[in-house]
Structure formats: C-alpha cells, structure tokens
C-alpha cells in the first residue's frame, strides 16, 4: 500500500524535509500511470526520463541543504498545448505531431523552478476546441469515474490525470470552460484565473483574448499552491497584469462570514439538469450555514454569452491557426505550389471540429459579415461586462453550476456540434469578461457521477473566491451520497 | 436579419482558410455552420447602437519593452524541426502569385 | 483641416496626346515603407540587422512559433512619433490589427499592422518647389521575411521552388501614405529625397532604397487638365531606385492616356515595373480581391502616448529640411527654390553658410561656392570667418573665381587662412595695366591669328579667342581673370576695326 501522500502540499513538505525522496514519489505515480493509463488515455506522452532527471535534481538540492521550492518533488501533468522545450507538444493534432518546441512556456519554467516534476503531456480536444476530449486526434481520454463517459474538455487529460491519481496536480487551459467543465465532470478542483494573471507565453493559442492557463487538483489548497507558483507578471506577454502572484494559501481558512454570494438566475433555469441544480442549491445552503448571505442575482447578458463566444473564439482561432501551413514546422503534405501545399497540409492535419471553427471564424470576420457577427459579438461582450459589474456592486461572489449535466457518454453529443457547445453556457461568460472562476466538487448527480459547482469573482478576486471554495470543500457531500 | 449561410459562402471561406472540402463536407459544414449562426441570431438581432465593442477584457495600455537585444533561438534547433530546408533556409514549393 | 493642392503654374508635366492633342495631367500618390533604425525588432529582442546569415536573427516571436507573443518596442513608438511629428501629423491613440493572408514569408500568415486607428494622421510635407503634399497617415507595421526564388530566372514567375529567410520578419516599418498631390515624375523623386532627408534628420531610418530600408510604391492615374475628378489608379510596385520611380510614373501615365484615348477604361490593378524592359506589367490577376479580415490584435494592448512624450519629441525635434531652407534663403537674400539653397541643406552645409553670411560673406557667392566647390568631406569644418574672408577677397577683385576655388580647396584641407594661402600660391591680383601689357605682347607675337580674330566670323573668332586666352593664361600662370582677358581682347579688336 502506498505511503505516498495524495496532495501536493503534503508531498512537497515531505520531500523538503527529507522524509520522502522525489524519486520514490515519482516512481509511485509512474507505476499508477503504467497500470491504468492504457485504459484512461490521459497522457499523450509520459516523460519518464525527463521526470527522473528532474526528481534527481530535486533530491540533490535537498541533500545539499538548498530550498528545492514550494512544489518540491510533486509530480505535475501538463496539458499538451503548453510548450516544453525539446519535448513533443502536439495540441492533440496530427498537424503538430512530433513537433518539439525550442523553448519552454513561462508556466513550465516556473513550475520547474518551483521544484515540480513534470511527469507528462496530457490529452486534449484538438487545439483546445471541444468539451469532451473526443476531438483529440490521438483517441479520447476516459473519465476515471466511469470509463464509458467523457472526462469533459478540452483539458480532459489533465482533469483525468488528477482524478485517477496519476499526478496530484496538473495544468490545463480554459477558453470557454476547458478547465472548469472537465474538473466538474471528473470530480476535481479546477481554476480559471483572472485574464492576465497567468502568462500565456508558450501556451499554444486558441482564442487570445479568452485563453488562460490554470490548475487542476484534488484539494482547494493544492490549486492555491500551484496558482501561486505560476501567476504573476511576465514581460513576454503584453496582456500580463503588472502585479506579483496573489497570496492565496494564507487566507484560505478565513471563511465566508459576511460575504454576499449571488445565485445567477439565468444559469439556474432550463438547460440545467435538475440534479445539478439541486447540488448548487445545496452548496448555497452550505455557504449560508457558514455565515454568507446568499441571494439571487440576474446577469441578463449571460444568456447571450454562448452566441457571442461562438463568434469571437472561432474568429480569433481562425487567425491563430493560420500559421499551421506546412512551411516551418509540423506536418507537410507536398504539392506543386505553396498554396496547394498549405491546403493539402491543413486538410490532412486538422480534425473536423477544428476545421468547422476555422471556417466559422473566417466567415464571421469576412467582408460584409464583420459588423453583423464579430462586430456585434464584441458589443455583447460589453453588455456582459456591464451586467457583471452591476452584479458585483451587490455581491462579492457569484454561484452557478459548472456544467449543465454530469459526464455524458461517449458519442452522446458528437452528432450535433451545437449540442456540444451548450455544455459551456455556465462557464463562457467569465471568459468573455476576463473574470476568475473555479469549479469545486460537490457531491454526485442522480447517476452517481461528480457534480461541480462554480464560484465566480470579479477581476483579481481570487483570494475571496478560494476562501469560499475552501468552505464548500469542507461541506461537500460524499460522491455517493444520495440526494433525497 | 442575415441571409442563411449558403454553400457558396462556405466554399469561399474554405478557400480563404486554405482548406480543401469534398462535396459531402461542403454540404455537411454548410448545414452545421448554418445551425450555429442561426443560434447566434439572438446576437445579430440585438439593437446594440451606442454600445462600444470590448475587444479585450483588460484595461491595459502602453505595454512596451526596451530596445535591447535578447538572445533568440538556436537556428539549428529550429531548422531541425522544419519539413524542408535548403541552404539554411526554409524550402517551399513554387509560389504563384505575388505578395499582396 | 482639409488640405488642398495648388498646382504649380507652368510646372505641370503635361502629357500632350499626339493623336488628339488633348492635355492630360498625371496624378501620383506615393506609399513609402521605411524600416525604422531600432536596435531590435518590432515585437521581440532579435537584432534589426541587414545582411546577416539567414535565419540567425530569429526567435519564437518573429518566427511565429506556436505559443509566442508580441511585445511592442518602446523605441519603435519613439521613432514613429518623431517621423509623424516631422510630417506635421497629429499623434493619435492607436491600436494594432491583424491583416490575414497566406504567404510563406509571413511566419504567422497574418501581418500585425494598424488599420482603422493609426498612430499618425493628417500631416503634410513641403517640397522645395513649394508644393505641399498631404500625408494621410503614417502607421506602424511589421516587415515580412524574404523569399529567394530558385530555378527559372530568379524571379518568382517560373521558379521551381523558393527559400525563405526570416531575419527580416518582424523588423519595424512605418508606412507613409501620401495623398495624390504629386503632379510629375520629378516631383515624385523630390518627394522621396525630401522624405529621406527627414528620415535621416530625425534618426528614424537610414532610408536606403538599395538596401530595402526605403520602399516606394506609386499610385498613378491621369485626367484631362481642368478635370477635378480623380481617374482610376494603378499601383506600381518594384521601384528599386529614384530613376525607376521617375521612369515608371512616366511610362504608366502614357500607357493610361493611350488606353483612355482609344476609349478603353483603366482596370484598377497592381502593376510591376520591369526596369529592363522599361514598362509596367499587370500582376498575376486574382479572381477576386483578397479579403484581409482585419480585426484588432488581441495579443497587444492599445497605444496612447502621453502628452508629455509628444511634447518631448517636439522639443527635441532638430531643424527639418524645409525650415532650414527657409532660414538659409532668408539670410542669403535669395529665393528658397534656388538650387544652391536646396543643395546646401542636402549636404548639411547650411549651418556653415549661415555662419559665413553672419561673418560678412555675400550670401549668393557663399552658396555658389557651396554648390560647386564644397561637396567632399571636411567642408563642414571650415571656419566661417575665413570662408567669409575668401568671398570678400574674391568679390573685391583680389582673387579670380578660379583662384578662389583653389584657395578654398586648400582651406578645407589645411584649415589655414585664405590670404596666407593666396600669398603662398603666388595668387596676387594682377593689375590691369600689367595684364594689358601681356595681352599686347602676345597680339604682337601672333599677327596672323590676330588679323583672323579681328576680321573672322563668329565661329572663327570663338576659336581664336580660345587660342589667345590659352596663351595669356600660360603667360600669367593662370592668374589672369578670364573675364578681364576677354574684355581686353574685345576692346583691342574694336580699336583695330
């Protein structure tokens, strides 16, 4: 039986004190991956050699009496759209199969400097476009709670890796819910920080004004620990907030006494499964019991979020993905002329959902349609920002479901793209506004699958948000507790 | 308020995006994209006169860096990842058409 | 403020049709791209250097590698604003935009540029001839890499394949869009000269057409003289020198006149100048116009230079060519359009000229010397007081023009005073009776030639004047004043008739 603790905080403490070696922690996790990832398929690549070298380096520093960092020896999984120098980074797409970036993403540099042991690159919906990881070119990832169901997406691999115990923490990216939704479906904690809090340098872009990198973990404290390690100003990202990382762990236990928390009306109605809604109300009760004032609040523009998102995100994506043209890196399908080569390469290299969004985005930006689609979507974005501002005048935090349903079965939503897009109605508005939000596991649905509840905060409100998350974590029912 | 997305629209867009689509794909994508755009009609039909666009969630301006040299990448490391290289340059097939 | 263009009286380059006799006017608007003289590129810390080994000045950002992000270079904004203010533009809050199209020299398959909100807008540039050319905008954008074409003639058509070097990708450019206020090919060349002078003066660019740090495209249209509507224009590219610019404008104007006079319409298109053949050719025609799908660049934030920054740029602005010409013309008491004024400023010798005039030198004479005798190095270090002294000696008759030229050259080399040099070289004023004596002696020596000179026709006289003048110069070791000699010969001839 493993004596390795299950949380990052505990592992780091044990490694720093010398009670455990980074090597044995790593071996333990590698063994689990070896035993179970064949079925789960959380990883595109397990970085055995590199992880061993990193663990050895941590152990050497401990032996030398040096501080190995706050994540010392903690195995950490990286979503495969984060650049890792010399290590294949594919975005789960054929078009980047085998590509080895010549540089590390800023977050990768930071977790390495903090002593983490990067254990592998995790599976995702191709180029982060999807809500189920079924769009990966390398096969889907399975939900560790029920392998017949999806883990959510697009960061399905990172969520599943943590849920399956392959690593206590992982990093994902969130553009319309791609951290929070898989966190909810897999029963783990997932956080999307304030836009600009975590550097995007080295995150392979999907939608630049929406993308953010964030943590997955089994505990709220671990996400706080990881977010502290990666957040803060980076001069290589022009959209990086000029402030150091927030201090989150320290205030985690302060509770919610006196905090005003609003249930968002538009996101508790039709479109949300009754068992999910029930858990959210139960969470609201738990917050009340802990001293918060819970009320209801309307964020009307949130209802338009999906439409605005499915114009803005594909538009930016269509431009961000133009560079995959077979010229400088990645796949190339030869042809007599460059233009034909570009088309042949992209046609063979991109999957269907990616092509769909590229075309949707190209159309939304094209001459004659810009004003009607993309232009209008940017105005809706303004309305959403304003409605949130009004809501935050009266409330400190907002509460919603994370996902409208629990994890669905494979193939359930692949026939109709729109049905898949509807998974994101609760998560999208915060990406459009640039606000932070996180999903906290809170019991199970009527099918026994995890339910996540979502906390939302105004920009730079992470500290308050984490406090409420800690309260919910303590009050959360067991997964198999039946709802009466 | 906008006409339904046509097969010709999609064909033109695919061309702009350097994607080759089969007839069947053209049909399918026209149908699917049309459905998404229909759903987005709720946005298209809003009266948003006087509402300024938000291109960006952050209120940042004037982010600048100093004009100093920073080490780049190793040329060989980059070229080693290229599909085709000749004479330390990236090789591509014949380019028809001039730079716009 | 609306800018109007006043046509210059009589200076139109008017194309008079041989077939119909109609007078056509050329209308030219120039688009100029200049590479800014920064140390590093627009969005990354790679060196902004010309001529290095291919793909050595690259990084994830300028290669557009997945995950890379741009960060704007402070010095680009500084130089762009200097250039904008030198062109009398107003500096506006601006944003960046993506211009989306596929081309292998574009690492991201979009170019970051400025579209609907450029940093500099609504300025002008005054030409030496007095024309004011409106500047619509001067915006910041990134340069592309370079393609070289293999197989075929080295040109893109017929090439088997191409090779791409991204050293130039991401180099900062300012695109200056001039309004269609230029009316003839020479004026276009002058505009470029003037712009180049401004770029050099402000330090914004080294503006070398041959190195590609200054690129010119010309929008050319024609219309009947007196017509106020603009004709359909064609954009002419591949102009690699001022000479090409002038030739191409003239060719294109004539081509359009010919077409219009045969009843055809001008097709709005891009044409390429073929220097070897001396003509423009239509570019490969595309089915439809390219749709660039401009949208605001989400990886960059807006730019709003502070009033303090703009004020600092204005305060530090060095005197610009137009203002320098004005000051010099005023001091010299001659027209600002005089060639000598233009050249003095072009050679950076206006300060010297002004100081020399202030020290008492005659303005017109000073500028004549600058124009004809001071084109080399070292001229700028001339002592104005001694230069003034030289001019005074010359105008006082103590030195001939030729002698003054020689003394001046020696002054540039040695820095010594003109009277000292003149004495050393034995240049003394030859007094007139001495000169007359020498002339009479030579006349006596060559009686036959003298008779021919006195009685011969104009042609013969001219030839023999040269004969006598040569002998006189030899006898006086070049110290005789040419004009004085001619006067004496003429007067002797008159006496003999």
PDB file of N, CA, C and O in Angstrom, chain A residues 418-469:
ATOM      1  N   UNK A 418     -23.811  21.838 -32.081  1.00  0.00           N
ATOM      2  CA  UNK A 418     -24.468  22.799 -31.204  1.00  0.00           C
ATOM      3  C   UNK A 418     -24.757  22.192 -29.834  1.00  0.00           C
ATOM      4  O   UNK A 418     -24.619  22.856 -28.801  1.00  0.00           O
ATOM      5  N   UNK A 419     -25.128  20.922 -29.805  1.00  0.00           N
ATOM      6  CA  UNK A 419     -25.438  20.284 -28.525  1.00  0.00           C
ATOM      7  C   UNK A 419     -24.184  20.213 -27.665  1.00  0.00           C
ATOM      8  O   UNK A 419     -24.248  20.320 -26.440  1.00  0.00           O
ATOM      9  N   UNK A 420     -23.026  20.067 -28.324  1.00  0.00           N
ATOM     10  CA  UNK A 420     -21.767  20.040 -27.585  1.00  0.00           C
ATOM     11  C   UNK A 420     -21.455  21.438 -27.053  1.00  0.00           C
ATOM     12  O   UNK A 420     -21.018  21.597 -25.914  1.00  0.00           O
ATOM     13  N   UNK A 421     -21.704  22.451 -27.870  1.00  0.00           N
ATOM     14  CA  UNK A 421     -21.399  23.815 -27.450  1.00  0.00           C
ATOM     15  C   UNK A 421     -22.207  24.215 -26.220  1.00  0.00           C
ATOM     16  O   UNK A 421     -21.758  25.007 -25.397  1.00  0.00           O
ATOM     17  N   UNK A 422     -23.406  23.655 -26.092  1.00  0.00           N
ATOM     18  CA  UNK A 422     -24.271  24.039 -24.973  1.00  0.00           C
ATOM     19  C   UNK A 422     -23.714  23.615 -23.621  1.00  0.00           C
ATOM     20  O   UNK A 422     -24.201  24.061 -22.588  1.00  0.00           O
ATOM     21  N   UNK A 423     -22.694  22.762 -23.608  1.00  0.00           N
ATOM     22  CA  UNK A 423     -22.045  22.387 -22.350  1.00  0.00           C
ATOM     23  C   UNK A 423     -21.400  23.575 -21.657  1.00  0.00           C
ATOM     24  O   UNK A 423     -21.097  23.508 -20.468  1.00  0.00           O
ATOM     25  N   UNK A 424     -21.141  24.624 -22.439  1.00  0.00           N
ATOM     26  CA  UNK A 424     -20.329  25.724 -21.912  1.00  0.00           C
ATOM     27  C   UNK A 424     -21.119  26.931 -21.432  1.00  0.00           C
ATOM     28  O   UNK A 424     -20.541  27.962 -21.121  1.00  0.00           O
ATOM     29  N   UNK A 425     -22.453  26.824 -21.362  1.00  0.00           N
ATOM     30  CA  UNK A 425     -23.234  28.042 -21.085  1.00  0.00           C
ATOM     31  C   UNK A 425     -22.903  28.664 -19.720  1.00  0.00           C
ATOM     32  O   UNK A 425     -22.996  29.876 -19.554  1.00  0.00           O
ATOM     33  N   UNK A 426     -22.505  27.848 -18.766  1.00  0.00           N
ATOM     34  CA  UNK A 426     -22.228  28.415 -17.440  1.00  0.00           C
ATOM     35  C   UNK A 426     -20.824  28.978 -17.335  1.00  0.00           C
ATOM     36  O   UNK A 426     -20.551  29.845 -16.496  1.00  0.00           O
ATOM     37  N   UNK A 427     -19.947  28.466 -18.147  1.00  0.00           N
ATOM     38  CA  UNK A 427     -18.546  28.857 -17.993  1.00  0.00           C
ATOM     39  C   UNK A 427     -18.139  29.996 -18.908  1.00  0.00           C
ATOM     40  O   UNK A 427     -17.276  30.807 -18.552  1.00  0.00           O
ATOM     41  N   UNK A 428     -18.750  30.081 -20.082  1.00  0.00           N
ATOM     42  CA  UNK A 428     -18.343  31.071 -21.082  1.00  0.00           C
ATOM     43  C   UNK A 428     -18.372  32.530 -20.614  1.00  0.00           C
ATOM     44  O   UNK A 428     -17.440  33.284 -20.888  1.00  0.00           O
ATOM     45  N   UNK A 429     -19.433  32.962 -19.910  1.00  0.00           N
ATOM     46  CA  UNK A 429     -19.488  34.399 -19.589  1.00  0.00           C
ATOM     47  C   UNK A 429     -18.247  34.926 -18.874  1.00  0.00           C
ATOM     48  O   UNK A 429     -17.820  36.065 -19.132  1.00  0.00           O
ATOM     49  N   UNK A 430     -17.649  34.137 -17.990  1.00  0.00           N
ATOM     50  CA  UNK A 430     -16.480  34.638 -17.274  1.00  0.00           C
ATOM     51  C   UNK A 430     -15.264  34.778 -18.179  1.00  0.00           C
ATOM     52  O   UNK A 430     -14.438  35.655 -17.965  1.00  0.00           O
ATOM     53  N   UNK A 431     -15.152  33.941 -19.200  1.00  0.00           N
ATOM     54  CA  UNK A 431     -14.046  34.123 -20.145  1.00  0.00           C
ATOM     55  C   UNK A 431     -14.220  35.424 -20.917  1.00  0.00           C
ATOM     56  O   UNK A 431     -13.263  36.161 -21.143  1.00  0.00           O
ATOM     57  N   UNK A 432     -15.473  35.681 -21.307  1.00  0.00           N
ATOM     58  CA  UNK A 432     -15.725  36.915 -22.061  1.00  0.00           C
ATOM     59  C   UNK A 432     -15.430  38.148 -21.210  1.00  0.00           C
ATOM     60  O   UNK A 432     -14.952  39.158 -21.707  1.00  0.00           O
ATOM     61  N   UNK A 433     -15.720  38.055 -19.909  1.00  0.00           N
ATOM     62  CA  UNK A 433     -15.499  39.206 -19.033  1.00  0.00           C
ATOM     63  C   UNK A 433     -14.063  39.280 -18.532  1.00  0.00           C
ATOM     64  O   UNK A 433     -13.640  40.315 -18.017  1.00  0.00           O
ATOM     65  N   UNK A 434     -13.311  38.162 -18.653  1.00  0.00           N
ATOM     66  CA  UNK A 434     -11.943  38.148 -18.156  1.00  0.00           C
ATOM     67  C   UNK A 434     -11.857  37.918 -16.652  1.00  0.00           C
ATOM     68  O   UNK A 434     -10.817  38.118 -16.033  1.00  0.00           O
ATOM     69  N   UNK A 435     -12.953  37.459 -16.040  1.00  0.00           N
ATOM     70  CA  UNK A 435     -13.003  37.265 -14.588  1.00  0.00           C
ATOM     71  C   UNK A 435     -12.524  35.870 -14.208  1.00  0.00           C
ATOM     72  O   UNK A 435     -12.560  34.953 -15.018  1.00  0.00           O
ATOM     73  N   UNK A 436     -12.146  35.686 -12.913  1.00  0.00           N
ATOM     74  CA  UNK A 436     -11.760  34.364 -12.449  1.00  0.00           C
ATOM     75  C   UNK A 436     -12.994  33.530 -12.061  1.00  0.00           C
ATOM     76  O   UNK A 436     -14.040  34.082 -11.686  1.00  0.00           O
ATOM     77  N   UNK A 437     -12.852  32.226 -12.155  1.00  0.00           N
ATOM     78  CA  UNK A 437     -13.913  31.321 -11.714  1.00  0.00           C
ATOM     79  C   UNK A 437     -13.279  29.969 -11.437  1.00  0.00           C
ATOM     80  O   UNK A 437     -12.217  29.657 -11.975  1.00  0.00           O
ATOM     81  N   UNK A 438     -13.919  29.192 -10.572  1.00  0.00           N
ATOM     82  CA  UNK A 438     -13.387  27.865 -10.293  1.00  0.00           C
ATOM     83  C   UNK A 438     -14.516  26.889 -10.030  1.00  0.00           C
ATOM     84  O   UNK A 438     -15.605  27.278  -9.604  1.00  0.00           O
ATOM     85  N   UNK A 439     -14.221  25.614 -10.288  1.00  0.00           N
ATOM     86  CA  UNK A 439     -15.189  24.553 -10.036  1.00  0.00           C
ATOM     87  C   UNK A 439     -14.735  23.742  -8.835  1.00  0.00           C
ATOM     88  O   UNK A 439     -13.568  23.366  -8.715  1.00  0.00           O
ATOM     89  N   UNK A 440     -15.675  23.492  -7.909  1.00  0.00           N
ATOM     90  CA  UNK A 440     -15.381  22.717  -6.702  1.00  0.00           C
ATOM     91  C   UNK A 440     -16.309  21.508  -6.692  1.00  0.00           C
ATOM     92  O   UNK A 440     -17.524  21.648  -6.890  1.00  0.00           O
ATOM     93  N   UNK A 441     -15.777  20.297  -6.475  1.00  0.00           N
ATOM     94  CA  UNK A 441     -16.661  19.124  -6.456  1.00  0.00           C
ATOM     95  C   UNK A 441     -17.667  19.241  -5.303  1.00  0.00           C
ATOM     96  O   UNK A 441     -17.303  19.645  -4.196  1.00  0.00           O
ATOM     97  N   UNK A 442     -18.897  18.905  -5.612  1.00  0.00           N
ATOM     98  CA  UNK A 442     -19.920  18.999  -4.562  1.00  0.00           C
ATOM     99  C   UNK A 442     -20.926  17.885  -4.738  1.00  0.00           C
ATOM    100  O   UNK A 442     -22.030  18.073  -5.253  1.00  0.00           O
ATOM    101  N   UNK A 443     -20.530  16.700  -4.339  1.00  0.00           N
ATOM    102  CA  UNK A 443     -21.427  15.562  -4.384  1.00  0.00           C
ATOM    103  C   UNK A 443     -21.606  15.005  -5.777  1.00  0.00           C
ATOM    104  O   UNK A 443     -20.899  15.367  -6.714  1.00  0.00           O
ATOM    105  N   UNK A 444     -22.593  14.091  -5.896  1.00  0.00           N
ATOM    106  CA  UNK A 444     -22.842  13.416  -7.166  1.00  0.00           C
ATOM    107  C   UNK A 444     -24.222  13.730  -7.712  1.00  0.00           C
ATOM    108  O   UNK A 444     -25.096  14.248  -7.018  1.00  0.00           O
ATOM    109  N   UNK A 445     -24.397  13.390  -8.998  1.00  0.00           N
ATOM    110  CA  UNK A 445     -25.704  13.530  -9.631  1.00  0.00           C
ATOM    111  C   UNK A 445     -26.537  12.280  -9.392  1.00  0.00           C
ATOM    112  O   UNK A 445     -26.120  11.352  -8.695  1.00  0.00           O
ATOM    113  N   UNK A 446     -27.687  12.246 -10.029  1.00  0.00           N
ATOM    114  CA  UNK A 446     -28.548  11.086  -9.839  1.00  0.00           C
ATOM    115  C   UNK A 446     -27.931   9.828 -10.445  1.00  0.00           C
ATOM    116  O   UNK A 446     -28.327   8.720 -10.123  1.00  0.00           O
ATOM    117  N   UNK A 447     -26.930  10.007 -11.323  1.00  0.00           N
ATOM    118  CA  UNK A 447     -26.251   8.853 -11.917  1.00  0.00           C
ATOM    119  C   UNK A 447     -24.971   8.506 -11.175  1.00  0.00           C
ATOM    120  O   UNK A 447     -24.190   7.666 -11.624  1.00  0.00           O
ATOM    121  N   UNK A 448     -24.758   9.179 -10.051  1.00  0.00           N
ATOM    122  CA  UNK A 448     -23.567   8.867  -9.272  1.00  0.00           C
ATOM    123  C   UNK A 448     -22.306   9.530  -9.784  1.00  0.00           C
ATOM    124  O   UNK A 448     -21.219   9.376  -9.189  1.00  0.00           O
ATOM    125  N   UNK A 449     -22.396  10.273 -10.870  1.00  0.00           N
ATOM    126  CA  UNK A 449     -21.209  10.949 -11.419  1.00  0.00           C
ATOM    127  C   UNK A 449     -21.035  12.286 -10.721  1.00  0.00           C
ATOM    128  O   UNK A 449     -22.005  12.894 -10.246  1.00  0.00           O
ATOM    129  N   UNK A 450     -19.765  12.799 -10.683  1.00  0.00           N
ATOM    130  CA  UNK A 450     -19.498  14.024  -9.927  1.00  0.00           C
ATOM    131  C   UNK A 450     -20.271  15.230 -10.453  1.00  0.00           C
ATOM    132  O   UNK A 450     -20.550  15.327 -11.651  1.00  0.00           O
ATOM    133  N   UNK A 451     -20.584  16.131  -9.525  1.00  0.00           N
ATOM    134  CA  UNK A 451     -21.137  17.441  -9.868  1.00  0.00           C
ATOM    135  C   UNK A 451     -20.172  18.495  -9.363  1.00  0.00           C
ATOM    136  O   UNK A 451     -19.631  18.381  -8.253  1.00  0.00           O
ATOM    137  N   UNK A 452     -19.930  19.506 -10.171  1.00  0.00           N
ATOM    138  CA  UNK A 452     -19.106  20.624  -9.716  1.00  0.00           C
ATOM    139  C   UNK A 452     -19.956  21.875  -9.623  1.00  0.00           C
ATOM    140  O   UNK A 452     -20.834  22.093 -10.457  1.00  0.00           O
ATOM    141  N   UNK A 453     -19.699  22.682  -8.600  1.00  0.00           N
ATOM    142  CA  UNK A 453     -20.359  23.981  -8.522  1.00  0.00           C
ATOM    143  C   UNK A 453     -19.315  25.045  -8.812  1.00  0.00           C
ATOM    144  O   UNK A 453     -18.128  24.881  -8.481  1.00  0.00           O
ATOM    145  N   UNK A 454     -19.770  26.109  -9.429  1.00  0.00           N
ATOM    146  CA  UNK A 454     -18.841  27.132  -9.892  1.00  0.00           C
ATOM    147  C   UNK A 454     -18.959  28.398  -9.058  1.00  0.00           C
ATOM    148  O   UNK A 454     -20.058  28.907  -8.847  1.00  0.00           O
ATOM    149  N   UNK A 455     -17.806  28.885  -8.598  1.00  0.00           N
ATOM    150  CA  UNK A 455     -17.731  30.180  -7.946  1.00  0.00           C
ATOM    151  C   UNK A 455     -17.139  31.174  -8.916  1.00  0.00           C
ATOM    152  O   UNK A 455     -16.166  30.868  -9.607  1.00  0.00           O
ATOM    153  N   UNK A 456     -17.741  32.367  -8.961  1.00  0.00           N
ATOM    154  CA  UNK A 456     -17.239  33.426  -9.837  1.00  0.00           C
ATOM    155  C   UNK A 456     -16.871  34.633  -8.982  1.00  0.00           C
ATOM    156  O   UNK A 456     -17.555  34.937  -7.999  1.00  0.00           O
ATOM    157  N   UNK A 457     -15.813  35.329  -9.372  1.00  0.00           N
ATOM    158  CA  UNK A 457     -15.395  36.527  -8.642  1.00  0.00           C
ATOM    159  C   UNK A 457     -15.094  37.633  -9.629  1.00  0.00           C
ATOM    160  O   UNK A 457     -14.860  37.358 -10.814  1.00  0.00           O
ATOM    161  N   UNK A 458     -15.080  38.889  -9.195  1.00  0.00           N
ATOM    162  CA  UNK A 458     -14.653  39.966 -10.090  1.00  0.00           C
ATOM    163  C   UNK A 458     -13.149  39.851 -10.356  1.00  0.00           C
ATOM    164  O   UNK A 458     -12.456  39.088  -9.683  1.00  0.00           O
ATOM    165  N   UNK A 459     -12.678  40.612 -11.314  1.00  0.00           N
ATOM    166  CA  UNK A 459     -11.270  40.545 -11.692  1.00  0.00           C
ATOM    167  C   UNK A 459     -10.379  40.710 -10.461  1.00  0.00           C
ATOM    168  O   UNK A 459     -10.615  41.571  -9.632  1.00  0.00           O
ATOM    169  N   UNK A 460      -9.360  39.850 -10.336  1.00  0.00           N
ATOM    170  CA  UNK A 460      -8.401  39.851  -9.229  1.00  0.00           C
ATOM    171  C   UNK A 460      -9.042  39.472  -7.896  1.00  0.00           C
ATOM    172  O   UNK A 460      -8.474  39.721  -6.836  1.00  0.00           O
ATOM    173  N   UNK A 461     -10.223  38.805  -7.962  1.00  0.00           N
ATOM    174  CA  UNK A 461     -10.901  38.397  -6.729  1.00  0.00           C
ATOM    175  C   UNK A 461     -10.572  36.976  -6.299  1.00  0.00           C
ATOM    176  O   UNK A 461     -11.352  36.355  -5.560  1.00  0.00           O
ATOM    177  N   UNK A 462      -9.421  36.441  -6.751  1.00  0.00           N
ATOM    178  CA  UNK A 462      -9.094  35.037  -6.466  1.00  0.00           C
ATOM    179  C   UNK A 462      -9.107  34.709  -4.987  1.00  0.00           C
ATOM    180  O   UNK A 462      -9.575  33.651  -4.560  1.00  0.00           O
ATOM    181  N   UNK A 463      -8.582  35.596  -4.200  1.00  0.00           N
ATOM    182  CA  UNK A 463      -8.431  35.287  -2.775  1.00  0.00           C
ATOM    183  C   UNK A 463      -9.786  35.024  -2.114  1.00  0.00           C
ATOM    184  O   UNK A 463      -9.954  34.044  -1.379  1.00  0.00           O
ATOM    185  N   UNK A 464     -10.764  35.869  -2.395  1.00  0.00           N
ATOM    186  CA  UNK A 464     -12.113  35.682  -1.852  1.00  0.00           C
ATOM    187  C   UNK A 464     -12.724  34.396  -2.385  1.00  0.00           C
ATOM    188  O   UNK A 464     -13.376  33.630  -1.652  1.00  0.00           O
ATOM    189  N   UNK A 465     -12.519  34.184  -3.680  1.00  0.00           N
ATOM    190  CA  UNK A 465     -13.080  33.018  -4.329  1.00  0.00           C
ATOM    191  C   UNK A 465     -12.556  31.720  -3.687  1.00  0.00           C
ATOM    192  O   UNK A 465     -13.320  30.792  -3.416  1.00  0.00           O
ATOM    193  N   UNK A 466     -11.255  31.690  -3.426  1.00  0.00           N
ATOM    194  CA  UNK A 466     -10.654  30.495  -2.830  1.00  0.00           C
ATOM    195  C   UNK A 466     -11.175  30.270  -1.405  1.00  0.00           C
ATOM    196  O   UNK A 466     -11.327  29.120  -0.965  1.00  0.00           O
ATOM    197  N   UNK A 467     -11.431  31.329  -0.684  1.00  0.00           N
ATOM    198  CA  UNK A 467     -11.974  31.180   0.677  1.00  0.00           C
ATOM    199  C   UNK A 467     -13.315  30.461   0.645  1.00  0.00           C
ATOM    200  O   UNK A 467     -13.593  29.567   1.445  1.00  0.00           O
ATOM    201  N   UNK A 468     -14.171  30.898  -0.280  1.00  0.00           N
ATOM    202  CA  UNK A 468     -15.483  30.267  -0.402  1.00  0.00           C
ATOM    203  C   UNK A 468     -15.330  28.829  -0.874  1.00  0.00           C
ATOM    204  O   UNK A 468     -16.071  27.930  -0.428  1.00  0.00           O
ATOM    205  N   UNK A 469     -14.369  28.603  -1.751  1.00  0.00           N
ATOM    206  CA  UNK A 469     -14.136  27.241  -2.245  1.00  0.00           C
ATOM    207  C   UNK A 469     -13.735  26.313  -1.103  1.00  0.00           C
ATOM    208  O   UNK A 469     -14.158  25.155  -1.041  1.00  0.00           O
TER     209      UNK A 469
END
